[in-house]
mmCIF file of C-alpha atoms and ligand atoms in Angstrom:
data_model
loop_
_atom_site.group_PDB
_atom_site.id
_atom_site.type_symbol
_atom_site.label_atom_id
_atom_site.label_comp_id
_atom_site.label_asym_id
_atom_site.label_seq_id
_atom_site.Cartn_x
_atom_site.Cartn_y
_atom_site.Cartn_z
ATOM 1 C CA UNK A 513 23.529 4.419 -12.668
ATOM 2 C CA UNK A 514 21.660 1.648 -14.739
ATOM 3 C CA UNK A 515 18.537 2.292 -16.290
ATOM 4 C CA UNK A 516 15.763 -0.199 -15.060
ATOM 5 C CA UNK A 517 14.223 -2.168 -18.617
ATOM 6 C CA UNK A 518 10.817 -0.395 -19.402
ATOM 7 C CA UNK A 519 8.265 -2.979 -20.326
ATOM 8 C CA UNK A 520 4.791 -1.802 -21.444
ATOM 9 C CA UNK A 521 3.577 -5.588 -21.864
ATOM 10 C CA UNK A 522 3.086 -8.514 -19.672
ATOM 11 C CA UNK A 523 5.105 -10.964 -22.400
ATOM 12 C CA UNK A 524 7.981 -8.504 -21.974
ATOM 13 C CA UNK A 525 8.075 -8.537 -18.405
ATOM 14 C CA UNK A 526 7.318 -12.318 -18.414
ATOM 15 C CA UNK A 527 11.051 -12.398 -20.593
ATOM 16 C CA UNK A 528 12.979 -10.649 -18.507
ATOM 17 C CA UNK A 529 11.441 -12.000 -15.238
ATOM 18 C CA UNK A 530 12.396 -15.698 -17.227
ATOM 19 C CA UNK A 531 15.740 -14.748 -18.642
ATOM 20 C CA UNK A 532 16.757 -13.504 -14.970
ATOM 21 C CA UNK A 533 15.417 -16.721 -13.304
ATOM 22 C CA UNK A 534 17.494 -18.497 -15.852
ATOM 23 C CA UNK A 535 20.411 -17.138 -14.574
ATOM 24 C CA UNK A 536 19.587 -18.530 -11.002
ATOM 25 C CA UNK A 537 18.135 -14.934 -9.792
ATOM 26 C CA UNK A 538 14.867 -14.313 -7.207
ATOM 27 C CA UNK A 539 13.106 -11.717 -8.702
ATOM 28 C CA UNK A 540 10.394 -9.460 -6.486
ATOM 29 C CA UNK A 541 7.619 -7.586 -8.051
ATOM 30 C CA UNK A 542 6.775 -4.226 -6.047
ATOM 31 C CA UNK A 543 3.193 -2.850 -6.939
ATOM 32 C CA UNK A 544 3.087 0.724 -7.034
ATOM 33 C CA UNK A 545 0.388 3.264 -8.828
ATOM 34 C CA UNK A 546 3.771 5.427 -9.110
ATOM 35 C CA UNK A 547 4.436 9.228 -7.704
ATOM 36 C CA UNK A 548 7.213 7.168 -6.063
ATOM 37 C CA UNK A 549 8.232 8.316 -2.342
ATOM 38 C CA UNK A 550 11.370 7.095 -0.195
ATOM 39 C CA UNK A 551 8.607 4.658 1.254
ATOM 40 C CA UNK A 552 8.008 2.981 -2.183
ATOM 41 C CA UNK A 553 11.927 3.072 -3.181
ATOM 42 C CA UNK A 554 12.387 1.128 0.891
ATOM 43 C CA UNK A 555 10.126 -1.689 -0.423
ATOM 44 C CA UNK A 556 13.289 -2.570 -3.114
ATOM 45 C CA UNK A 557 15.664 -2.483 -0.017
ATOM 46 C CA UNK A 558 13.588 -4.976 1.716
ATOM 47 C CA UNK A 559 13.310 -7.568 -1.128
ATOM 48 C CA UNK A 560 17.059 -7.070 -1.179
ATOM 49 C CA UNK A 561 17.490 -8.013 2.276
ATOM 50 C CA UNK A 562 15.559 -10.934 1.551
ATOM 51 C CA UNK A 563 17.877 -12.153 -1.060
ATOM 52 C CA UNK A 564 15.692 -11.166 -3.894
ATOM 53 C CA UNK A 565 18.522 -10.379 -6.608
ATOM 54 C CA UNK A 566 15.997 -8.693 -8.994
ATOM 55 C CA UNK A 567 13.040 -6.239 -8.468
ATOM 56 C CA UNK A 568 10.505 -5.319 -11.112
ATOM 57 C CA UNK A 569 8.822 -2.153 -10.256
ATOM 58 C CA UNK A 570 5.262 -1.771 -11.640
ATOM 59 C CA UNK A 571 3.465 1.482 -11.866
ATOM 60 C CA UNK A 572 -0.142 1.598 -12.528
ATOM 61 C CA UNK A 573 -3.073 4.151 -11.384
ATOM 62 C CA UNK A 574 -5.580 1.346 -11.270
ATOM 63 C CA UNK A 575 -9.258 2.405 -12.279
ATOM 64 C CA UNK A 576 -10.879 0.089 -10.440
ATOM 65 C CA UNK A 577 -9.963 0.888 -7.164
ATOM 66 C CA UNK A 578 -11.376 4.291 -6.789
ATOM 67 C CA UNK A 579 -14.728 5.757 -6.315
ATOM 68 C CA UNK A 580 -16.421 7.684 -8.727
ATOM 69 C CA UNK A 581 -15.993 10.234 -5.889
ATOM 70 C CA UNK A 582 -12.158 9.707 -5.846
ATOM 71 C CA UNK A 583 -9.014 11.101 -6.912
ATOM 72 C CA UNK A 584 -8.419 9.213 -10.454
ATOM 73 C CA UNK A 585 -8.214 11.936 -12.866
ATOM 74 C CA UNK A 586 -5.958 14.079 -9.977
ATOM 75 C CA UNK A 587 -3.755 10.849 -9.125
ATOM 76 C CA UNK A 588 0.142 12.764 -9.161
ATOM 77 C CA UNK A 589 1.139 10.864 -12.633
ATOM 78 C CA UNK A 590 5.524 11.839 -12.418
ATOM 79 C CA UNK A 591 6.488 9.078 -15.018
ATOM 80 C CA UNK A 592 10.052 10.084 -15.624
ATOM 81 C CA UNK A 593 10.613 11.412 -12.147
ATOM 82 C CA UNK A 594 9.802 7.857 -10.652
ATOM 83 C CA UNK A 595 12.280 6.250 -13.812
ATOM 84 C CA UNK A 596 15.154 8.083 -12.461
ATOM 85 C CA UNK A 597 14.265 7.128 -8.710
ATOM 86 C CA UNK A 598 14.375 3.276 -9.971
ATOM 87 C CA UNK A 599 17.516 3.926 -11.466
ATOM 88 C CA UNK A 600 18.846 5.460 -8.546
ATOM 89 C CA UNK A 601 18.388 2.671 -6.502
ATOM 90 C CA UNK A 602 19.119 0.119 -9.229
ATOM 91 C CA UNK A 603 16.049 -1.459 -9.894
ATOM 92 C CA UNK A 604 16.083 -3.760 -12.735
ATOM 93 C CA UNK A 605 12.579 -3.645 -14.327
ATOM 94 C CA UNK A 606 9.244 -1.236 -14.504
ATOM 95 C CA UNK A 607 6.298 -2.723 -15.932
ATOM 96 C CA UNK A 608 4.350 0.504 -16.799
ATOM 97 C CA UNK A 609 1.756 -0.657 -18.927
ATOM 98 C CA UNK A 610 -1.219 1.479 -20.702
ATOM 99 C CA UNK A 611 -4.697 0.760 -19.585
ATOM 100 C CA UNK A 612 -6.111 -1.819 -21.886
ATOM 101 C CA UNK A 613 -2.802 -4.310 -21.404
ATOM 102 C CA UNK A 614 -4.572 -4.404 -17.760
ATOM 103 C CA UNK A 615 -7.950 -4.551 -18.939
ATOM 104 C CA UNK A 616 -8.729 -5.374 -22.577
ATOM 105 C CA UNK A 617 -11.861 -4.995 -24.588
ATOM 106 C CA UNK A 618 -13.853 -7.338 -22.837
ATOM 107 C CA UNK A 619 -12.488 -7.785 -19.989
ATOM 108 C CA UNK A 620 -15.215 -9.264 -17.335
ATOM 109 C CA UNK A 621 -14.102 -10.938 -14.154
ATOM 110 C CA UNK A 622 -14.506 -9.392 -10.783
ATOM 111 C CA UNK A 623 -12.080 -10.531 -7.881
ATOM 112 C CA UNK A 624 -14.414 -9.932 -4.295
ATOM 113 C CA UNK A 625 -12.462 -10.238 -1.062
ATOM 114 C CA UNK A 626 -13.589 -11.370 1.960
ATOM 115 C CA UNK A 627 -12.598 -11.787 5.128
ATOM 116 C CA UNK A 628 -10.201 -8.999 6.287
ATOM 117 C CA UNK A 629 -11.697 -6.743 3.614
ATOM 118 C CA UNK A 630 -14.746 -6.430 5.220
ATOM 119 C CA UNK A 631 -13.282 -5.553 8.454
ATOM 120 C CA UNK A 632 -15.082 -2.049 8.889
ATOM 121 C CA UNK A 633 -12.438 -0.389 8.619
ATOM 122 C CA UNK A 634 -11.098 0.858 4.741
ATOM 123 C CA UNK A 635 -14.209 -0.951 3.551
ATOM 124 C CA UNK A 636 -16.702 1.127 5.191
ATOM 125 C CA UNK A 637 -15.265 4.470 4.034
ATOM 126 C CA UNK A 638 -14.374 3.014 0.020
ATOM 127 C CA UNK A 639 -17.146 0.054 -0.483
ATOM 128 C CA UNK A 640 -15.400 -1.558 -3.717
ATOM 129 C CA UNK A 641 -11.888 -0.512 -3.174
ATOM 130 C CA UNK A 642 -10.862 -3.459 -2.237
ATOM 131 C CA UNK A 643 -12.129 -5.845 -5.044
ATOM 132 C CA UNK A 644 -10.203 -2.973 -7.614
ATOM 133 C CA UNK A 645 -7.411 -3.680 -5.291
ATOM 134 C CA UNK A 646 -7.702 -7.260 -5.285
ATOM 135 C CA UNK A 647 -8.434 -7.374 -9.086
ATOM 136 C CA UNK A 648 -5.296 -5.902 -10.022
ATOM 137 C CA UNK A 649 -3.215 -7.504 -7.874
ATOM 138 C CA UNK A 650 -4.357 -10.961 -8.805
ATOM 139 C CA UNK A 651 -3.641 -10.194 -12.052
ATOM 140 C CA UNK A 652 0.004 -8.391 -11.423
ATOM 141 C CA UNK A 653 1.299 -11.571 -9.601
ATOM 142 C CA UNK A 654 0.036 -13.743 -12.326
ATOM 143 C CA UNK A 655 1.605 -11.313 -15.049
ATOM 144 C CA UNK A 656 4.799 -11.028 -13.439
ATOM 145 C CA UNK A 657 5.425 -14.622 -12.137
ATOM 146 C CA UNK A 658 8.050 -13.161 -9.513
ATOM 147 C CA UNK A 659 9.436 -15.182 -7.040
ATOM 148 C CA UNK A 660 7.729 -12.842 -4.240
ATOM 149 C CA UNK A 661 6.049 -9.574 -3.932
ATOM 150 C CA UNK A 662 6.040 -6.878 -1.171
ATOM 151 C CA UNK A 663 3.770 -4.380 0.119
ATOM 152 C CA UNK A 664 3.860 -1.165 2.474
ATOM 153 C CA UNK A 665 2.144 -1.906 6.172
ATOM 154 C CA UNK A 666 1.609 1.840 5.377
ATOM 155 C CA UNK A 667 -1.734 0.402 3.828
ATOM 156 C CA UNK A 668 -2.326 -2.701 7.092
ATOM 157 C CA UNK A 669 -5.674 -3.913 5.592
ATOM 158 C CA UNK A 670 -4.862 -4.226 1.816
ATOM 159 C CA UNK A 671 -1.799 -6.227 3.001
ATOM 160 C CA UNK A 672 -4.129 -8.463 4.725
ATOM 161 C CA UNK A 673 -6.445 -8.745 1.761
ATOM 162 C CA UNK A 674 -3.488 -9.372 -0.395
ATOM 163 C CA UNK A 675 -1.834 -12.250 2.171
ATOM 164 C CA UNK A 676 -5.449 -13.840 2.377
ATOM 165 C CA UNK A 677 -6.109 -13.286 -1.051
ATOM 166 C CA UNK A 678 -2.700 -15.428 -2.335
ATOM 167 C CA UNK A 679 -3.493 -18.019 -0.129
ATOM 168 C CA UNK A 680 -6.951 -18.433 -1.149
ATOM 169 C CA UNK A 681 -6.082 -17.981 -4.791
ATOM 170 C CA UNK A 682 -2.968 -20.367 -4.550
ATOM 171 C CA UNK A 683 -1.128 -18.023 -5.999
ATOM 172 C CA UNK A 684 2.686 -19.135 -5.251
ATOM 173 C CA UNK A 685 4.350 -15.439 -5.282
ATOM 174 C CA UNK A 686 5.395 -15.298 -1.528
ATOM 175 C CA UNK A 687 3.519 -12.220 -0.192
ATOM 176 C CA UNK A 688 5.666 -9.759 2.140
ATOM 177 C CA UNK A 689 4.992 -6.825 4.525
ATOM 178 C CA UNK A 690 7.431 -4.164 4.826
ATOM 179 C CA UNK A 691 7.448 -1.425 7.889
ATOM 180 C CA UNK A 692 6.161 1.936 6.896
ATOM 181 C CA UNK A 693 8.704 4.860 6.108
ATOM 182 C CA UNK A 694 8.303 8.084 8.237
ATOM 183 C CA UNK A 695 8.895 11.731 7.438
ATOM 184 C CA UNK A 696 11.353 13.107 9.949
ATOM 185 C CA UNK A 697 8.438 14.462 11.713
ATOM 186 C CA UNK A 698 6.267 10.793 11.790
ATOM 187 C CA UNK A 699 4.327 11.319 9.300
ATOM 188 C CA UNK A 700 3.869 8.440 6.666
ATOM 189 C CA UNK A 701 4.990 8.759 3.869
ATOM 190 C CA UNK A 702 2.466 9.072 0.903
ATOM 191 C CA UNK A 703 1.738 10.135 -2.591
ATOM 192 C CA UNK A 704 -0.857 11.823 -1.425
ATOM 193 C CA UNK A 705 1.179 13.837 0.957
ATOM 194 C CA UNK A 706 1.276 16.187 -1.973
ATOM 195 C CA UNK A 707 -2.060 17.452 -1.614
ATOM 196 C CA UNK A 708 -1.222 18.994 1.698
ATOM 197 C CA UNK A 709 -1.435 22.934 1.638
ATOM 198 C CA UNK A 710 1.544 24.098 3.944
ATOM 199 C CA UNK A 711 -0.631 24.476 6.881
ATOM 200 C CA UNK A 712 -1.952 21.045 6.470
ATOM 201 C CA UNK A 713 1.500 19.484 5.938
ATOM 202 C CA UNK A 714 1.782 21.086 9.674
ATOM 203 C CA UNK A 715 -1.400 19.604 11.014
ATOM 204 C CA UNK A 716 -0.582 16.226 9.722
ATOM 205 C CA UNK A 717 1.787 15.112 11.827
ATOM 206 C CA UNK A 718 -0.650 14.513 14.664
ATOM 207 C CA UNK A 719 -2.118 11.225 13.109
ATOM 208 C CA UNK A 720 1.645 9.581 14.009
ATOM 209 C CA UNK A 721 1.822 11.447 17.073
ATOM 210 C CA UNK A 722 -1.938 10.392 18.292
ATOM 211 C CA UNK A 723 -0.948 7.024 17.366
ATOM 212 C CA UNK A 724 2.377 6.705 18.816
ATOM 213 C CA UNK A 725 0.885 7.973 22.634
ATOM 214 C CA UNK A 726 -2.170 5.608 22.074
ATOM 215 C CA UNK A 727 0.550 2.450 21.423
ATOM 216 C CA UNK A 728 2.365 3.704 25.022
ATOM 217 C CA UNK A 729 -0.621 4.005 26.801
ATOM 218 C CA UNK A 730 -2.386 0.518 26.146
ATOM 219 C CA UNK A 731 1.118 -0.914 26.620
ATOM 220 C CA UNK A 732 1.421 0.615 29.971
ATOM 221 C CA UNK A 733 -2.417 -1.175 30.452
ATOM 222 C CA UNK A 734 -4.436 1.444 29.997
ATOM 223 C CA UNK A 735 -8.166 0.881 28.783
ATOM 224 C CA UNK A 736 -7.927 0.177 25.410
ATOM 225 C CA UNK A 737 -11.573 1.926 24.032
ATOM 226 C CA UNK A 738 -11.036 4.905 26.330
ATOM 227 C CA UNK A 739 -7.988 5.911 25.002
ATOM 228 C CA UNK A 740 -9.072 5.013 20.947
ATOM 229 C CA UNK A 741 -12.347 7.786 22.333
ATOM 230 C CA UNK A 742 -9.245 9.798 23.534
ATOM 231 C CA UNK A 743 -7.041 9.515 20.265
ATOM 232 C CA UNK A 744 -10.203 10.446 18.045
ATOM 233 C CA UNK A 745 -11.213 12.965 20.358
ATOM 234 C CA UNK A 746 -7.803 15.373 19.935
ATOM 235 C CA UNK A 747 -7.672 14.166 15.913
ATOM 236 C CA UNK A 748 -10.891 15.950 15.277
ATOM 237 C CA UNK A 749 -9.709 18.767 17.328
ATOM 238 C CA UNK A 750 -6.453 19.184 15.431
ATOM 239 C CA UNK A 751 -8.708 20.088 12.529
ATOM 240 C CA UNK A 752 -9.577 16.352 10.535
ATOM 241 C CA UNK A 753 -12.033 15.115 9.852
ATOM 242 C CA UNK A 754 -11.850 11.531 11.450
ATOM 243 C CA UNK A 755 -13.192 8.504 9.217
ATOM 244 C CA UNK A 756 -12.004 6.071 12.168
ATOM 245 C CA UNK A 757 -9.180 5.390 14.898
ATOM 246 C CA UNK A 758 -9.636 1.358 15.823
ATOM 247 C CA UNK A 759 -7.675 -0.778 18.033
ATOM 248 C CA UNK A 760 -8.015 -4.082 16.104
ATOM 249 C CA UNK A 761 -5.947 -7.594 16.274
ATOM 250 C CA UNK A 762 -3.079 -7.344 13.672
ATOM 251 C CA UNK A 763 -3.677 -10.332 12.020
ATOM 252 C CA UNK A 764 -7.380 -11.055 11.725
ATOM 253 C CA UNK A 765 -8.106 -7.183 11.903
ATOM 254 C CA UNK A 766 -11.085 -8.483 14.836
ATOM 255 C CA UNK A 767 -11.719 -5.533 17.348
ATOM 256 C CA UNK A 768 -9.933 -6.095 20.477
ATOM 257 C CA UNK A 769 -10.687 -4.765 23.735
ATOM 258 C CA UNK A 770 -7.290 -5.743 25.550
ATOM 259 C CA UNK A 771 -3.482 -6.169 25.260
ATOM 260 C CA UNK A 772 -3.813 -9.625 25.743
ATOM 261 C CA UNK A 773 -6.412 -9.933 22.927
ATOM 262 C CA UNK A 774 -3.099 -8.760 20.615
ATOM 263 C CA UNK A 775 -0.798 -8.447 19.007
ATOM 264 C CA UNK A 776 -2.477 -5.038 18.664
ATOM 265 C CA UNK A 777 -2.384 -2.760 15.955
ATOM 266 C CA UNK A 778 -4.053 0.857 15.878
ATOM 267 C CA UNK A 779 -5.261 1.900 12.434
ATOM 268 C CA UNK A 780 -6.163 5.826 10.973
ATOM 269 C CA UNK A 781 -8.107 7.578 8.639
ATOM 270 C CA UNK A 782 -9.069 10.913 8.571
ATOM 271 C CA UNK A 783 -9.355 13.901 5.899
ATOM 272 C CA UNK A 784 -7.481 16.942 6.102
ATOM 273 C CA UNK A 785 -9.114 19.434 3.439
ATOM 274 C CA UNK A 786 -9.196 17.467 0.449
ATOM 275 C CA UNK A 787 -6.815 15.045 1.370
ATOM 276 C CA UNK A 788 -7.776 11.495 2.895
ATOM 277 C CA UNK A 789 -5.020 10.110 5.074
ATOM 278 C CA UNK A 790 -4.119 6.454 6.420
ATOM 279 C CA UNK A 791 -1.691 5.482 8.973
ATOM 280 C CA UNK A 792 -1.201 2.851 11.745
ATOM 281 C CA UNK A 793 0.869 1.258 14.148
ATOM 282 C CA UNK A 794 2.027 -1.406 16.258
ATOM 283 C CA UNK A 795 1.504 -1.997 20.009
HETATM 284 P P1 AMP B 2269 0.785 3.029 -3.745
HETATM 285 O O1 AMP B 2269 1.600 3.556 -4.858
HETATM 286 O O2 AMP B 2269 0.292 4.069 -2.795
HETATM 287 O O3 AMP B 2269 -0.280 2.064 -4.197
HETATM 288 O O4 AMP B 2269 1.771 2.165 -2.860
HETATM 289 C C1 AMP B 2269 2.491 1.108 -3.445
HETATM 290 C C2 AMP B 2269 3.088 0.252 -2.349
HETATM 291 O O5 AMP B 2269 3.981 1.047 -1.566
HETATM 292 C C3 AMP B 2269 2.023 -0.299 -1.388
HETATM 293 O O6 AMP B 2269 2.365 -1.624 -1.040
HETATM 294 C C4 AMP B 2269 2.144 0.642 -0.223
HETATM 295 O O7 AMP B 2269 1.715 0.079 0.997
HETATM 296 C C5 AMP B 2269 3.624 0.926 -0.216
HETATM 297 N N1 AMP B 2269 3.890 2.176 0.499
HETATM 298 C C6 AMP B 2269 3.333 3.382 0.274
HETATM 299 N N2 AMP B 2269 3.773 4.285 1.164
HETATM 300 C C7 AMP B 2269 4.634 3.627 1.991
HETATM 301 C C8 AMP B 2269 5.409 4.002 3.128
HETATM 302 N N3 AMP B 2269 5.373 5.235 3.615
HETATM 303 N N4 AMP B 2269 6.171 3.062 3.709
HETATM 304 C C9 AMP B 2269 6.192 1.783 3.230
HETATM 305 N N5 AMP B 2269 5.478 1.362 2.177
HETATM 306 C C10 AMP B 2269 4.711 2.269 1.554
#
């Protein structure tokens, strides 16, 4: 089992990420904020797949994505937990660098998103989120350089702020989506999933479960707003509180009102106690 290289600076990522391109490898960079998961480990498969012949893992809580409000200080921080999962998978590289390598003494420019991140959907719920999000990621695919990047659909509209983003930005990393990783119940999988109380972890497999009837029904033509009423209807009864439950167009994020306005996605959130989850899926 091979150790992926640590590197706590962008210039020693930027190295490695030049030495391996210099012996005619593809190198992916896979943002995480760490408190990795099976989901975030599938993400290295993927690039794989793709013929990416090096991944660089990097693992940063980013400050300036959360709320005041939000779970910062709490984030699950498992540093050499997440190591060993790299390793186990053989990941080459994880850029874990401290705070002011990201943002320095000084540091002053803003990234704001448009378009799909101000879909009403994430947005509404966490109003800067996705500028934090978009911040950070700007600068990760500039610090890393990689040949590509992927994401989790586990979180739809930050991929879409991240694909529109890099083609705004002209960034050249190629920008990937990778399917979301269930729990053998359905649930997603998340690092938040540790938050659930036992009970919870029980109740929280009817977000995948709502979704999953909701995707039959509207392909079997049934009205597409009734049955989103429907799905939020037995969510709040199974004990969450519901943030939303949208039918929306899966590449613009646009409300749709049809099948044929699709390809259709249906997108989650909803609290559970103390912990805010996300899911979605496809029609
Ligand atoms: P996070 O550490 O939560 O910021 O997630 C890092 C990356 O892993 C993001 O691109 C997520 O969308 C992705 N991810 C998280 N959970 C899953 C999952 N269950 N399946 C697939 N990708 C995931």
């Amino acid at each position: 089992m091979s150790q992926p290289e640590i590197f706590r600076t962008i210039a020693e990522m930027r190295a490695a990420v030049a030495r391996w391109r210099g012996q005619g490898e593809k190198i992916a960079l896979i943002p995480t904020m760490g408190a990795l998961h099976a989901g975030h480990l599938s993400l290295a498969e993927f690039a794989r797949a793709k013929g990416f012949g090096r991944t660089v893992y990097s693992i940063f809580v980013n400050p300036t994505q959360f709320a005041a409000n939000e779970d910062f200080g709490a984030y699950p921080r498992t540093f050499a937990a997440d190591v060993d999962k790299l390793a186990s998978i053989g990941a080459d590289g994880c850029f874990a660098p401290p705070p002011e390598e990201i943002y320095p003494a000084g540091f002053s420019t803003k990234v704001i998103p448009g378009g799909p991140a101000l879909a009403g959907l994430e947005d509404k719920f966490r109003p800067d989120h996705f500028a934090g999000v978009a911040q950070v990621v700007a600068k990760l695919l500039n610090q890393a350089q990689a040949d590509g990047a992927c994401f989790g659909e586990k979180d739809f509209q930050q991929l879409a702020v991240i694909r529109q983003m890099a083609r705004d930005l002209d960034i050249p990393t190629q920008i990937f989506g990778v399917p979301i990783k269930r729990e053998a119940d359905g649930l997603a999988m998340s690092s938040r999933n540790v938050y659930l109380s036992a009970e919870e972890r029980g109740q929280a497999v009817l977000l995948s479960q709502v979704l999953s009837e909701t995707a039959e029904a509207i392909r079997a033509g049934k009205d597409v707003s009734a049955l989103c009423a429907a799905a939020a209807q037995k969510i709040e009864a199974g004990g969450f509180a519901l943030d939303y439950f949208e039918a929306r167009h899966a590449e613009s994020l646009a409300p749709v009102a049809a099948l044929a306005d699709g390809p259709v996605r249906l997108l989650v959130a909803a609290r559970l106690g103390r912990t805010r989850l996300i899911d979605n899926m496809a029609v």
